């Protein structure tokens, strides 16, 4: 790539200082191997073609239920079916790998995530999710308050987080070093606001913020928060501390792929409040594995392996009076086949409804248009050794490692949870494309440019990263996450979209307005229950 | 000016320097290779022989004697001056250390052997032969006496080997430069060039003298008052072995692991209570950490032991314990014993993955929990993993840092073990190098505190009295009453935080 465009690209992604530093050091030639991984782009094209395909009569088979999409939502639905001894279903997943945005990879040494990488320990009320954790043998009983106890080795090991600021690593995410009295006062004040909402209950006794979103209070006092941005809310409350705003901005980018000003205040507070049991408590601990949430989807997949079809893309979903037909393409054999079903669980991202559901092709309901997604890219760096600390007293490698000055989210260390503290490892680097044109920008670039962005960014904190990285693989998530912008979550769109449409039940996590495992799981289970109920009646 | 007396002063300095290099080489090689008798006689023999070779070679020098003399002076200054740092470096980094050692001794000896005959030839016109021989030789021997007195009494204790050799290198160079003035009339050409050379050499030696600590390491600084006989960084840690008045000491990342003069106290206290608690005929023993082999030396005293598995992170450490005579002699070549198998892995990772039969006794001897990577080796998770490699009646022992200096840390380990389901008997002893030191004896089933060490085992420290007293705690080392001590878990690493807070007070 020419120097000029290289600088432009680096500036666009990382900002000018990074770009200048990188172009000065001229290290662009020092490159490891690697490739772009994941579903190939053609799949998207196939979908957007809106093909009306005919399936010949002998290519039809029957199944009572088809599940479209093998992410957490689809797999949870399948798991629920299997638990309820219902086995007349088929799950279709377009990729050659199960899990959607929670999928993972592994080499002969360790597993690593491609997207989702943790799950906070659920509250005792989330019984369905707890039964999954029990089944996976992750728990060891309950404590005296009735909360589940997760086995030590699955709880994120300390040190959990560190942040790189002006040449050094510090413990934690909030930048404590150099905080002024005013910074500290504002942090305390912010904590009070969080405590207020943690303790808040509506007349029916519902919490303001809790997982899943479906259990949150619908009282206007809370839902009105959705009408303004998190920035505006912070301003209204008088928060000006730069490091506090950074901390909140980081939270929004991390959980939603949005900047502070793009995120609804409701979603912003949700991040801080939904995982705290009561004021004064720590946020719920994280359950994590080297391969992240890949552990969950692989477990679920194992349970329903014989019902799953990979490399199978649903092309068209055609509801009729008595059921629904699902037409699909096997991307390996290029065969087109059909499933005649009573019910379909739609566990693919909501934006694809307009391509897939025949009735929506001409006429997509408005509320579906409100579902907006943002793009991300994730890089896995295969390192022959860990970066050297630049100072003996630098805070050591943690699970989550964040660079304060960078628009990326930093990286997660795969070997951390295994207790492997020396030698080779895999770093998973996350980059949310927060601006609206993110997707086009992302797909305009190839492997080398993206790898360069990642290396340039990390070399700020790790001078030796280019020597250590033996390989970098990159996943481009075009529609990584639903965006909880102001006036979306409580606009009513989600509620409408969640209603079944002529034998089609919707299950994707998009329906929560917030991309989290718990939400995908919730909708998967809910949709499974709905279809089971209908099945019993029918 | 009559320069003759000054030239005699040169003889004195040259003689002193010469012997110093010989002593440096002899001492250094007996430090690192052990067996001082062999080392000293080899070094002396080679050195004297080389001096003879030098004297003989002097016969071939016909012209420009004064220049040659200065050049030789400067050469001795460089080679002799840098000999100690070079030898330390090559010991840590080269497999053919002895070739370098004896080669260097030979070269220095040859050069020194050239010096006196040349000087005598320069002086021969000033004095008659009788006086010349008597004065030169007597000064030569006086120089030797000065060196042999200074070396053990002042130089080694105050300067250490590295600085001693550098200092005398500088003296040698001074003699060389000085000679350019004294012998100026005899030097035909390029006096200035000789002087510049001389000054550059002095500067180099001086820089090295100032930075002597940095020569052996970056972090050792003023930390080690004793001579560093081995210093090398493995991918895991900085390993330093020193030799001082009290004996050999091993440091990992600057933290003392043992000192040979009192390590037996530490290791007897570490190993024998577990054997006393296990009872008859222990066969399989697990040693985690403790790559110095000293705990295994104690373990191998039990004739019933058939199999010892040592898991230590660092292959460089376990190899050193086997190959560096200073340590191998101390551990009685424990790591070479047929019953011992060495596994180089992180003990946590090993326990998590290894499939082995259970052990009768486990000795857990990790460095203190001063970072998170070490802290994980003291967690409930770690002890639960260890449990899977034990039988109901197995006995384990754990080194637990100082209950005096790091009281909360000590009791945090004890509580953590208890919460992992062990029955624990805390105990402590005094090791002069460390101070009051703490251990934990534990079993999965309830057990009586053992009263005395196992019989028929040769012990230097433990007897029935000292054994029993280890299980008593003074007021200032007992479980703190006023504080709720946390349990150390992977997801809180409470111990590392206690430890840092407590040891920071002493930094
Ligand atoms: C980079 C990143 C990091 C994240 N980190 C976390 C985290 O740490 N913790 C957390 O809780 N959440 C995280 N999330 C969000 C989390 O991944 C999701 O909330 C959850 O896994 C979504 O599951 P899902 O089943 O709803 O959707 P998806 O994962 O989107 O699954 C949809 C599936 O449908 C398939 N599909 C689409 N169209 C078709 C078709 N036509 N035919 C067949 N199949 C089709 C897709 O291939 C995909 O497998 C992260 C997301 C991303 C992108």
PDB file of C-alpha atoms in Angstrom, chain B residues 275 278-284 302-306 360-361 391:
ATOM      1  CA  UNK B 275       7.230 -36.970  56.411  1.00  0.00           C
ATOM      2  CA  UNK B 278       2.639 -39.067  56.746  1.00  0.00           C
ATOM      3  CA  UNK B 279       4.011 -41.976  58.736  1.00  0.00           C
ATOM      4  CA  UNK B 280       5.441 -45.194  57.437  1.00  0.00           C
ATOM      5  CA  UNK B 281       7.039 -45.765  54.058  1.00  0.00           C
ATOM      6  CA  UNK B 282       6.328 -42.791  51.836  1.00  0.00           C
ATOM      7  CA  UNK B 283       7.009 -43.836  48.280  1.00  0.00           C
ATOM      8  CA  UNK B 284       5.852 -41.156  45.886  1.00  0.00           C
ATOM      9  CA  UNK B 302      14.169 -41.441  53.135  1.00  0.00           C
ATOM     10  CA  UNK B 303      15.112 -44.857  51.855  1.00  0.00           C
ATOM     11  CA  UNK B 304      11.475 -45.798  51.197  1.00  0.00           C
ATOM     12  CA  UNK B 305      11.089 -43.030  48.597  1.00  0.00           C
ATOM     13  CA  UNK B 306      10.924 -44.566  45.145  1.00  0.00           C
ATOM     14  CA  UNK B 360       2.157 -39.647  49.472  1.00  0.00           C
ATOM     15  CA  UNK B 361       3.893 -36.401  50.253  1.00  0.00           C
ATOM     16  CA  UNK B 391      -4.652 -39.686  48.780  1.00  0.00           C
TER      17      UNK B 391
END
